[in-house]
Short mmCIF file of C-alpha atoms and ligand atoms in Angstrom, two decimals:
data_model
loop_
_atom_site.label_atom_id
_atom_site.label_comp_id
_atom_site.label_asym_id
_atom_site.label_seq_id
_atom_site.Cartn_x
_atom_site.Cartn_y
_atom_site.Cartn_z
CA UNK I 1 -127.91 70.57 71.01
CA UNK I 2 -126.09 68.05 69.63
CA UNK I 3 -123.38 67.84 66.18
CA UNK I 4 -124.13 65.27 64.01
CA UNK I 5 -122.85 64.08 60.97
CA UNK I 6 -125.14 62.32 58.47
CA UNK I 7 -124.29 60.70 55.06
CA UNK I 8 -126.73 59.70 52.38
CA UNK I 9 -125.47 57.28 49.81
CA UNK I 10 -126.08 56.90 45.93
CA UNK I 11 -130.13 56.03 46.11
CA UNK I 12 -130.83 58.04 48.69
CA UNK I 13 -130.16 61.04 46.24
CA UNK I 14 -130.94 59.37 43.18
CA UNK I 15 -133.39 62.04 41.94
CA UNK I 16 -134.49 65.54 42.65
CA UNK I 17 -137.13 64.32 44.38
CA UNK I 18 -134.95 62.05 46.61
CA UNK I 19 -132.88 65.66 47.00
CA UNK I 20 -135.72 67.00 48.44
CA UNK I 21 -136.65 64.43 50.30
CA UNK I 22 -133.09 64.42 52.10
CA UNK I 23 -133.53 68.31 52.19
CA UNK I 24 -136.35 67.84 54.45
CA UNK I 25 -134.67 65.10 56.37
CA UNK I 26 -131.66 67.56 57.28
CA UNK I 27 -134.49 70.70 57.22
CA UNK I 28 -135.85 68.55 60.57
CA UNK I 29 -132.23 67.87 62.38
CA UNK I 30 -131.20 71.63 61.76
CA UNK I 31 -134.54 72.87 63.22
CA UNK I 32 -134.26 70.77 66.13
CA UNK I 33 -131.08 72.90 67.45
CA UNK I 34 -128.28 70.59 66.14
CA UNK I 35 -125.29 71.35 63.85
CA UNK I 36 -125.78 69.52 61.20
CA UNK I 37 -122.95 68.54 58.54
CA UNK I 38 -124.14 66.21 55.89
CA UNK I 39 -122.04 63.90 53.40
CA UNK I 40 -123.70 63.08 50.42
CA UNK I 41 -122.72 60.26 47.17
CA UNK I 42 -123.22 60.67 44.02
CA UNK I 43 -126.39 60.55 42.65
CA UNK I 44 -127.62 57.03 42.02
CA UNK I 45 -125.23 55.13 39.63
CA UNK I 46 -123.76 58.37 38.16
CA UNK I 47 -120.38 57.20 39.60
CA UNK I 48 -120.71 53.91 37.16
CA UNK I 49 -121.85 55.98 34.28
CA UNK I 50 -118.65 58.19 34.91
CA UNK I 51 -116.57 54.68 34.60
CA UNK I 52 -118.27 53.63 31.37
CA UNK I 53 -117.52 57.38 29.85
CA UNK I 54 -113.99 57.01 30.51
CA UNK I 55 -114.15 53.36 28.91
CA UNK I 56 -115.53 54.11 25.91
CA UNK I 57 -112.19 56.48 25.83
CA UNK I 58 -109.58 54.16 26.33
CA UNK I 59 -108.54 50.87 28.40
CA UNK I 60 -106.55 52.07 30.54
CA UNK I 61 -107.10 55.32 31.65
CA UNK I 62 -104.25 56.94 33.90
CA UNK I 63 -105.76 56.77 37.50
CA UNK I 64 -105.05 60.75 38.27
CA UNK I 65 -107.87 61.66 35.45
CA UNK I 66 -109.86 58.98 36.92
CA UNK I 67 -110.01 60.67 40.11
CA UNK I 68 -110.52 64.28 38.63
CA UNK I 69 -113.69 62.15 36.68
CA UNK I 70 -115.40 60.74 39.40
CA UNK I 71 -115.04 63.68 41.83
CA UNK I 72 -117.33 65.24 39.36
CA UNK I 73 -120.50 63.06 40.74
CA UNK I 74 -120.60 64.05 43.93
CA UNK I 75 -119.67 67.97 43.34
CA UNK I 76 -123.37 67.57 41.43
CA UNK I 77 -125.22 66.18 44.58
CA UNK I 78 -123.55 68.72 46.87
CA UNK I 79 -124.56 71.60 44.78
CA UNK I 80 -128.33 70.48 44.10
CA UNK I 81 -128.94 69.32 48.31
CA UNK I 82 -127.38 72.84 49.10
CA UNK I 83 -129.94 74.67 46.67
CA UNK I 84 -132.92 72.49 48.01
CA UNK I 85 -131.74 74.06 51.57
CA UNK I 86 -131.50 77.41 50.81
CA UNK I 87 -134.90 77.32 48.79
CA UNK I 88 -136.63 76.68 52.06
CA UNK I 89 -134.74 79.65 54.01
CA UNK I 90 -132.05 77.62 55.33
CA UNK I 91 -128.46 78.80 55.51
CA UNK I 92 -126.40 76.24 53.85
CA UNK I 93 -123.38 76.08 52.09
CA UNK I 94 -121.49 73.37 50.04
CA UNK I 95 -117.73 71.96 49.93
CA UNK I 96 -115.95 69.27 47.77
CA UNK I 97 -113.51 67.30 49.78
CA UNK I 98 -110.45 69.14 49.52
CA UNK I 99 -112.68 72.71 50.15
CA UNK I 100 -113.58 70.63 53.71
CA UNK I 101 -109.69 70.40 54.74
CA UNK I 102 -109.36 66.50 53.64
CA UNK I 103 -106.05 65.38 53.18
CA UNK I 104 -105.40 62.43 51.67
CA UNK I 105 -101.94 60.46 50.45
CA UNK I 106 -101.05 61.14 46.94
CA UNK I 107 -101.96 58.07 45.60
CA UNK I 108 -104.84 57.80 43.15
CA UNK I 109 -108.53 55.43 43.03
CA UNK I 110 -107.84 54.26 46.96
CA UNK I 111 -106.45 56.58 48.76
CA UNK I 112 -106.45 56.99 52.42
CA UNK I 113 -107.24 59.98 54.37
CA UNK I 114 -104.04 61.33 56.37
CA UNK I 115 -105.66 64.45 58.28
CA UNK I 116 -108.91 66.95 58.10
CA UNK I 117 -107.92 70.82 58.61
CA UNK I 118 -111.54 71.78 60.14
CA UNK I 119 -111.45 75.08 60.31
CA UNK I 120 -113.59 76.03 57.68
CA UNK I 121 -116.56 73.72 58.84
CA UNK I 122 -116.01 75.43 62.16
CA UNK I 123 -116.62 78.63 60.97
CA UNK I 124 -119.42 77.57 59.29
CA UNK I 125 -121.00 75.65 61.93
CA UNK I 126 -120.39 79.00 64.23
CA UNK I 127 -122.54 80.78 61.74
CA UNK I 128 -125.41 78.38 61.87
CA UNK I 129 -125.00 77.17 58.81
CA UNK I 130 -125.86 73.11 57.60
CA UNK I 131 -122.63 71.93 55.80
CA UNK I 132 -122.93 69.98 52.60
CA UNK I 133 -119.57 67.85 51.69
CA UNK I 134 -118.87 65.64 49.04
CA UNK I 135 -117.87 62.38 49.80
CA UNK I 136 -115.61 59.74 48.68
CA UNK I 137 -112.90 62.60 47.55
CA UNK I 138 -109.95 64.58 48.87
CA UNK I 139 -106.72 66.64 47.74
CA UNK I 140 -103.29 65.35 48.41
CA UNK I 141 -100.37 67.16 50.01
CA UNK I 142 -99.59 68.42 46.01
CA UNK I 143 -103.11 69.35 45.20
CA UNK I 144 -104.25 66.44 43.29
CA UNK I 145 -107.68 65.44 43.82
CA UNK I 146 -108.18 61.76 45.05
CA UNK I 147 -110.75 59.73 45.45
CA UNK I 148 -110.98 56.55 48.78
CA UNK I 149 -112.49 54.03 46.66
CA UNK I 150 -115.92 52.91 45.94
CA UNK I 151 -118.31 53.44 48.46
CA UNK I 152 -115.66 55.78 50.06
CA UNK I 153 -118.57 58.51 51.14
CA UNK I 154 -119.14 56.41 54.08
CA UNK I 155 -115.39 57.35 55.27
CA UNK I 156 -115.75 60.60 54.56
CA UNK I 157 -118.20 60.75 56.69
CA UNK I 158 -117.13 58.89 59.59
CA UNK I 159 -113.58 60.95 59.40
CA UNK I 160 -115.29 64.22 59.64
CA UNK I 161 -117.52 63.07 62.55
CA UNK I 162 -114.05 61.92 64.07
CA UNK I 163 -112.56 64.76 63.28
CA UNK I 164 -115.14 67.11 64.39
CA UNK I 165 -115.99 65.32 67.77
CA UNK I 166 -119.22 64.83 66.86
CA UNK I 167 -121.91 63.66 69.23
CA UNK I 168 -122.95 60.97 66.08
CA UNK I 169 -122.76 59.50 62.40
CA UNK I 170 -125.70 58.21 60.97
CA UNK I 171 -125.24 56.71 57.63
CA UNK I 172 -128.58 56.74 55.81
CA UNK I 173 -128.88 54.30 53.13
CA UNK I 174 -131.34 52.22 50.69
CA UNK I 175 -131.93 49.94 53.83
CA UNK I 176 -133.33 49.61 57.14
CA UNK I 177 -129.90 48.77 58.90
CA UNK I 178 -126.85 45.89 59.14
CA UNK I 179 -128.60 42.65 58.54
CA UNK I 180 -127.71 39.50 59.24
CA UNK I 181 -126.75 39.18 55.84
CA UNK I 182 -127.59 40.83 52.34
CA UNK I 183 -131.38 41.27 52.49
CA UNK I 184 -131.42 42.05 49.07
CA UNK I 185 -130.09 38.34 48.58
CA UNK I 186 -131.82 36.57 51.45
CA UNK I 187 -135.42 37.25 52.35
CA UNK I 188 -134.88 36.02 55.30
CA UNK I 189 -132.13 38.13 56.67
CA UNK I 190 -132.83 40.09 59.95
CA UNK I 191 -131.87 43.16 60.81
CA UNK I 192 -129.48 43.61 63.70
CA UNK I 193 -130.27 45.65 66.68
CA UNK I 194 -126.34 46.37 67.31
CA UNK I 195 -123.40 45.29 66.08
CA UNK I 196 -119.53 45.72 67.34
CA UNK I 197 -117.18 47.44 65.85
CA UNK I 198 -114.83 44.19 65.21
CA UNK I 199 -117.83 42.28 63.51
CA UNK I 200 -118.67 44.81 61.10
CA UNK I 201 -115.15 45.40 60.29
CA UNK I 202 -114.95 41.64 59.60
CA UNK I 203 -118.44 41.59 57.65
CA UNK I 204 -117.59 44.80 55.56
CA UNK I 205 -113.95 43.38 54.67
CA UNK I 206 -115.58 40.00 53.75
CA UNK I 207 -118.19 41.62 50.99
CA UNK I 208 -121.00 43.10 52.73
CA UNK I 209 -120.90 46.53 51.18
CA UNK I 210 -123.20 48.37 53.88
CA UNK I 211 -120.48 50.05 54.94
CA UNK I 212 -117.27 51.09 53.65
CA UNK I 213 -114.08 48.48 55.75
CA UNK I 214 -112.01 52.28 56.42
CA UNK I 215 -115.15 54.19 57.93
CA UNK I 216 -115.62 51.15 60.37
CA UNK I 217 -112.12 51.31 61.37
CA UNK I 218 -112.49 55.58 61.46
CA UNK I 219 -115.50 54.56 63.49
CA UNK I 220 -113.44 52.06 66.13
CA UNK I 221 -110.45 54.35 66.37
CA UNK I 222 -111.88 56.96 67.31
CA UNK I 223 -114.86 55.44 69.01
CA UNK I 224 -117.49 57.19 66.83
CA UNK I 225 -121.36 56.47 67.72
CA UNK I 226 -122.14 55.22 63.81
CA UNK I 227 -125.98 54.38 63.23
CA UNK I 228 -126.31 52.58 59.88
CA UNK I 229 -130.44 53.34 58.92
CA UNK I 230 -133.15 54.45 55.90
CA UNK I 231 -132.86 57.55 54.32
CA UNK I 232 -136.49 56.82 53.49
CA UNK I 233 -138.66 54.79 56.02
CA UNK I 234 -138.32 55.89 59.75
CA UNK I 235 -137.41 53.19 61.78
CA UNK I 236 -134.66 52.55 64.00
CA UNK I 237 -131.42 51.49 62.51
CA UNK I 238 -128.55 49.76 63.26
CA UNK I 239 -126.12 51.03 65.96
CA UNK I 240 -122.32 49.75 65.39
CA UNK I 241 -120.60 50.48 68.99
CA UNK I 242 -117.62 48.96 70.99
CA UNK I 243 -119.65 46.83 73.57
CA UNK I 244 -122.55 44.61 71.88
CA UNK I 245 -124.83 42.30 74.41
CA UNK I 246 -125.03 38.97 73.46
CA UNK I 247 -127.66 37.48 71.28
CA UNK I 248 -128.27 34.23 73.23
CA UNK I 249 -127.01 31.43 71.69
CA UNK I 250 -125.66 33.22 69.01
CA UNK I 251 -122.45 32.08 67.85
CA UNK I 252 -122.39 33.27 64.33
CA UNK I 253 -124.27 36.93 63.65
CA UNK I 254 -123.76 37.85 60.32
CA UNK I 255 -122.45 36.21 56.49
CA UNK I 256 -120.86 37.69 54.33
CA UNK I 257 -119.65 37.36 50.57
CA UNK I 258 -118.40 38.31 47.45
CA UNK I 259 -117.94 36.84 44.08
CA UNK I 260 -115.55 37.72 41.58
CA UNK I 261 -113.01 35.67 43.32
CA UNK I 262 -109.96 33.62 41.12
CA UNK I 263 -107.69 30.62 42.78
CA UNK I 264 -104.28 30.91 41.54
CA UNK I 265 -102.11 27.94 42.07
CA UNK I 266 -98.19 27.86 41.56
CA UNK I 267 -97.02 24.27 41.15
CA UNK I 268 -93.36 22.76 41.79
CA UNK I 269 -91.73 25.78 43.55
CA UNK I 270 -88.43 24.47 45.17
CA UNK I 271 -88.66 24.34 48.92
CA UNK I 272 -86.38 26.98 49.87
CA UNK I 273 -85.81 29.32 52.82
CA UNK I 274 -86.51 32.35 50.17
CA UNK I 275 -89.45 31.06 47.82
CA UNK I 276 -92.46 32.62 49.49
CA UNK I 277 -90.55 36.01 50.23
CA UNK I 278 -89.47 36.13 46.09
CA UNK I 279 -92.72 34.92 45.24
CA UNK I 280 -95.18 37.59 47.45
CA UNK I 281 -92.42 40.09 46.88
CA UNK I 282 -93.38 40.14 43.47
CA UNK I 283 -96.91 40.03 43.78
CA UNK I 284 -96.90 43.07 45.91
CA UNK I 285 -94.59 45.02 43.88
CA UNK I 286 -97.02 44.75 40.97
CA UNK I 287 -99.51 45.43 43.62
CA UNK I 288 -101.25 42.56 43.50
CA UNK I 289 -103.32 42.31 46.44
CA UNK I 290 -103.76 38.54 47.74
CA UNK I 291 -106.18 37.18 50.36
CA UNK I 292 -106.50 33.82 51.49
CA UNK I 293 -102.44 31.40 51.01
CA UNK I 294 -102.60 28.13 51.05
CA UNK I 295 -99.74 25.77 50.85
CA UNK I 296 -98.84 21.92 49.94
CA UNK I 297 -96.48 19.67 50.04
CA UNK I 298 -95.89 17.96 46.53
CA UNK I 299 -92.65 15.64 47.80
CA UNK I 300 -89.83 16.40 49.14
CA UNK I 301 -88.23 18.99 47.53
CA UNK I 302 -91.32 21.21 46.18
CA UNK I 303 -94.07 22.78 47.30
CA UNK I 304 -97.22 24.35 45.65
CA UNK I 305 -98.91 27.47 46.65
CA UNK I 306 -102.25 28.55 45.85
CA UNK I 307 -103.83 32.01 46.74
CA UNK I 308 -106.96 33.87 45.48
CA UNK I 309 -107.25 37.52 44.34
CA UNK I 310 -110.19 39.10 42.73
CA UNK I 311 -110.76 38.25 39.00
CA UNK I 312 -110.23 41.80 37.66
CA UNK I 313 -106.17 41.99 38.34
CA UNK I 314 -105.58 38.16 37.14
CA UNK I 315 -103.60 39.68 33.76
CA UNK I 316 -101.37 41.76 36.53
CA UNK I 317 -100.90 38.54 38.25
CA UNK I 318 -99.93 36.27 35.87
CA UNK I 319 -97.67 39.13 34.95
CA UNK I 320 -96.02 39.17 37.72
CA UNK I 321 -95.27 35.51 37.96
CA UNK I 322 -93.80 35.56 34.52
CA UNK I 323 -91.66 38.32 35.68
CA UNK I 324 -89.76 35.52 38.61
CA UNK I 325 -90.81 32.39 36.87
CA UNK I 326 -86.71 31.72 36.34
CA UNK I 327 -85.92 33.15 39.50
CA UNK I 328 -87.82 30.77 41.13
CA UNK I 329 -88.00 27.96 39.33
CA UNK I 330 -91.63 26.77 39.29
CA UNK I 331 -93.06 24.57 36.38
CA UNK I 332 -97.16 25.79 36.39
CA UNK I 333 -98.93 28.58 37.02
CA UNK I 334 -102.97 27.70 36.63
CA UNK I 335 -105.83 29.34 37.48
CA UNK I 336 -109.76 28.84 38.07
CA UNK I 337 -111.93 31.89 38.33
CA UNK I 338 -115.69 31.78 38.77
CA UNK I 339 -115.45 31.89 42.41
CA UNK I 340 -116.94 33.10 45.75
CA UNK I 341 -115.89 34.03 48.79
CA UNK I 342 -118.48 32.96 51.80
CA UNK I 343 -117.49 33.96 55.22
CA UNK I 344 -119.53 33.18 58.54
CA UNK I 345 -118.80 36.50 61.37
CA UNK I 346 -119.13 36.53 65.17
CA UNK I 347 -117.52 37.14 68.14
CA UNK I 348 -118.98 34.62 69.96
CA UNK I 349 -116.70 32.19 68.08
CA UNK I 350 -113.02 33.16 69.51
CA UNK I 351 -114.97 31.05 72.83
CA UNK I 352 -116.58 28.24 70.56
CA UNK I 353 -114.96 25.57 68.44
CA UNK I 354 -116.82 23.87 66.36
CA UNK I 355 -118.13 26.67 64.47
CA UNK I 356 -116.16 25.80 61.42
CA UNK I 357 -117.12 22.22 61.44
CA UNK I 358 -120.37 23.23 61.47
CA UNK I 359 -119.76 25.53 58.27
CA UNK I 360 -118.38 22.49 56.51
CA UNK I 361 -120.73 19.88 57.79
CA UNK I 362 -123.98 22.71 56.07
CA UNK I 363 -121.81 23.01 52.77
CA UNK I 364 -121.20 19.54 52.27
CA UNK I 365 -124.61 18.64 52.73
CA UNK I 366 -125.33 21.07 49.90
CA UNK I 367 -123.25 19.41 47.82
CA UNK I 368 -120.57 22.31 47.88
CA UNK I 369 -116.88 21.62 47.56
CA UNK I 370 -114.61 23.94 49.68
CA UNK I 371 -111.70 24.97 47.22
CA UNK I 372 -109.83 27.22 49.96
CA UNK I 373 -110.63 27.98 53.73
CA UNK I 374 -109.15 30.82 55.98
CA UNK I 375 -109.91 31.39 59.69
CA UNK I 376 -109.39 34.33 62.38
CA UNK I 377 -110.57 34.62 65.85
CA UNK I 378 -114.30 35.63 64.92
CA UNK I 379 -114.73 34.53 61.04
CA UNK I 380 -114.47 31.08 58.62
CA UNK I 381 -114.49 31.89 55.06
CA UNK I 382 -114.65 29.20 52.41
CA UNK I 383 -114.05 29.40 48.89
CA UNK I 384 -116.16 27.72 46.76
CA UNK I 385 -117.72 27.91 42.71
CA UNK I 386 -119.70 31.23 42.10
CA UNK I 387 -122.83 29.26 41.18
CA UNK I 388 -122.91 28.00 44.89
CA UNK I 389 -122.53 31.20 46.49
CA UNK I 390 -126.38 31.77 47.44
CA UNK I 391 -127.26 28.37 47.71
CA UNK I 392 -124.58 28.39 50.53
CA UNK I 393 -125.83 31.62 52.04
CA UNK I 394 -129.33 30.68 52.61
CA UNK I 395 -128.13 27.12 53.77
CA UNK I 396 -126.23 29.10 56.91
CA UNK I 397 -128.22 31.44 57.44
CA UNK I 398 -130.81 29.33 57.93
CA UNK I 399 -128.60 26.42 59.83
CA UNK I 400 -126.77 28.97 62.20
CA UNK I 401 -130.32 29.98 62.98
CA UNK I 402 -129.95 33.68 61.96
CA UNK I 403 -133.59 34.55 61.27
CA UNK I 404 -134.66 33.82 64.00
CA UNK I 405 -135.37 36.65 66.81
CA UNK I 406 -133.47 36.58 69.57
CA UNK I 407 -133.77 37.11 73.16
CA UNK I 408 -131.04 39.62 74.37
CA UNK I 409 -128.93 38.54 77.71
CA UNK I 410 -128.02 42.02 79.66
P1 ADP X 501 -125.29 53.59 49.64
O1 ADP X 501 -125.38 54.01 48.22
O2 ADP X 501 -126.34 54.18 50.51
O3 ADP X 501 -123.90 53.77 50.21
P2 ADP X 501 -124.76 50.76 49.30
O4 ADP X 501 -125.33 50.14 48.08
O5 ADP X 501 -123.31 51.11 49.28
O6 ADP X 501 -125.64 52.04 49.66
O7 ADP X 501 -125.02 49.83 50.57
C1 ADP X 501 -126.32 49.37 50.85
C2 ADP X 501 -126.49 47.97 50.30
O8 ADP X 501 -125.63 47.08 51.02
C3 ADP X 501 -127.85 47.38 50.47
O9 ADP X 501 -128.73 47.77 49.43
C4 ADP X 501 -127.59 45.88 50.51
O10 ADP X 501 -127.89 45.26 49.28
C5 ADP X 501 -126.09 45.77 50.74
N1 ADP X 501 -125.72 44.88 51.85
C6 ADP X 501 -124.78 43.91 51.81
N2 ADP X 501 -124.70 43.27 52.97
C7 ADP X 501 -125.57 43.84 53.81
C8 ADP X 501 -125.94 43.61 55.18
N3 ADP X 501 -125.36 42.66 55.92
N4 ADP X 501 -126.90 44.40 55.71
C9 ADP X 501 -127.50 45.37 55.00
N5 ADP X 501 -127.19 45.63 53.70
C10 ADP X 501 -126.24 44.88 53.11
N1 LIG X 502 -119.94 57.54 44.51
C1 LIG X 502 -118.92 56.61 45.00
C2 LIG X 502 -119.26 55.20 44.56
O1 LIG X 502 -120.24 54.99 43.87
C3 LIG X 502 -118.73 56.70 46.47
C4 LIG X 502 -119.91 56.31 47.34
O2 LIG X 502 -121.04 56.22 46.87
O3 LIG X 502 -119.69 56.08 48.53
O4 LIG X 502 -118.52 54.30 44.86
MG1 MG X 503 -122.16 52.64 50.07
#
């Protein structure tokens, strides 16, 4: 007998049929001796609909009532798995996040989980019964509900396999496992027998929104077994794991990206000991999250510094400059938006340089401008214009040699 923990994400349960179909699914784990706890989203794009209600309301909704909204979609799923369970004779019984003992900060649209009180699931496993739990939700220490951002059911999941030592997670989704990049974007992109836990952190922070970053790093902390697979066709997924063997010759296994991306450059800031302190200081107090820096030279005495956010907090941004423009002394703030974010993942990298020269040798032949670049031990990532982004995807996939199968070295 084994515990496992299985998620199913928005498609998966997209219908009552899909319910049913995932009733089965569990139906076949629970009758095979395991415990079985299941995670489930809300149904299809229910969680987008529940956005667009609260838009049509007002611009800026507080974030508290935003959380209390979108808790609502997967309370639905939860209920309607549970009943397709117990109409075919199975014991099960179903809990919204805070009902499942997770505790979360009390911060609102992002918030982290900060411990799971298991007892209840216990008691419930003891009595043979299949636990349904919402995902993507929680209760702070004051009894506000919170949500862990979009795609979030993936953490839950992950956290309550960590929490409940289970033997595995397996997180079944609308595809067949982690491929080398977005299949839905590239035809050609393979799916990956194994993955580490580093890589996909890196791939799922760059863009690729398989999994959700915080249930990889749930996943590596506590050294869960996470499976990434089809809710729908049986075939073997994805395992993410600690120790991966190398793909021969394979430097680079995965790209990832994301659009939405906006350059913000701050021109003629004096060069002085406290500029970048006052100027990030301010950014993050308006919590303005930044990603890649980048900074020049202009002559002597000045500098400019450009850094890229995601398009939908520009207004907080600029805001926030305004708010030390005098302090600071800088004479432009501009900005260019229409932007992507293309990153090239591997661990095989830390060992090989010229990986990034490589990168920029396949863009330029494309024709693509790099606008910003940022490097760790196992990923490049270039900014470049939106219109690119594919173009550039396909052009490294197909240059790093990612389709192609591999032979595995033991
Ligand atoms: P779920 O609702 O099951 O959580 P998501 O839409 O959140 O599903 O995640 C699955 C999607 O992730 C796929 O449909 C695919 O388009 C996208 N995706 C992005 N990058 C990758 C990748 N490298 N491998 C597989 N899927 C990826
Ligand atoms: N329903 C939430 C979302 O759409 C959480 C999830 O699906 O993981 O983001
Ligand atoms: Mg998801």
């Amino acid at each position: 007998m084994a515990r496992i923990v299985q998620k199913y994400g928005g498609t998966s349960v997209g219908s009552v049929e899909r319910i049913e179909h995932v009733a089965s699914r569990v139906e076949k784990s629970y009758t095979e001796g395991n415990e079985v706890v299941v995670v489930v989203s809300a149904m299809g794009k229910s969680t987008d609909q529940l956005v667009e209600l609260a838009k049509a309301i007002t611009d800026s909704p507080s974030k508290r009532e935003m959380d209390m909204l979108l808790s609502t979609g997967e309370q639905v799923t939860i209920a309607l798995l549970t009943l397709a369970l117990q109409k075919r004779g199975i014991d099960a019984v179903s809990y919204t996040g805070w009902q499942a003992g997770i505790e979360t900060e009390d911060t609102h649209g992002n918030a982290r989980i900060t411990n799971i009180d298991t007892a209840r699931i216990e008691m419930e496993l003891v009595q043979k019964k299949i636990v349904i739990v919402a995902g993507f939700q929680g209760a702070s220490r004051l009894g506000n509900i919170t949500t862990l951002g979009r795609g979030g059911s993936d953490t839950t999941a992950v956290a309550l396999a960590a929490a409940l030592e289970a033997n595995r997670c397996d997180i079944y989704t609308d595809v067949t496992g982690v491929f080398t990049t977005d299949p839905r974007v590239v035809k050609q992109a393979r799916k990956l027998q194994a993955i580490s836990y580093d890589e996909m952190l890196e791939m799922a922070n760059l863009g690729a929104g398989v999994l959700h970053p915080r249930a990889v790093e749930f996943a590596k902390n506590y050294q869960v077994p996470l499976m990434v697979a089809s809710s729908m066709v049986d075939e073997i997924g994805t395992m993410i794991e600690e120790e991966v063997t190398v793909e021969q010759n394979l430097v680079v296994r995965g790209i990832a990206f994301e659009n939405d991306v906006t350059k913000v450059t701050v021109s003629g800031l004096p060069n002085k000991i406290d500029t970048l302190p006052t100027l990030f200081k301010a950014l993050s107090e308006n919590n303005v999250n930044v990603d890649i820096i980048v900074q020049n030279q202009l002559d002597a005495e000045h500098v400019n510094v450009s850094f890229s956010i995601t398009e939908c907090i520009i207004v907080e941004t600029l805001r926030a400059l305004e708010q030390v423009k005098e302090e600071l002394g800088f004479t432009e703030i501009t900005h260019e938006g229409e932007l992507a974010k293309v990153s090239i993942v591997g661990s095989g990298m830390a060992s090989n340089p010229g990986v990034a020269a490589s990168m920029f040798e396949v863009l330029a032949q494309n024709d693509i401008y790099i606008k910003m670049v940022s490097t760790s031990e196992i990923k490049v990532s270039a900014v470049i214009d939106e219109e690119n982004m594919v173009l550039a995807v396909e052009a490294l996939h197909e240059a790093f040699r990612l389709a192609e199968e591999v032979e595995v070295v033991s």
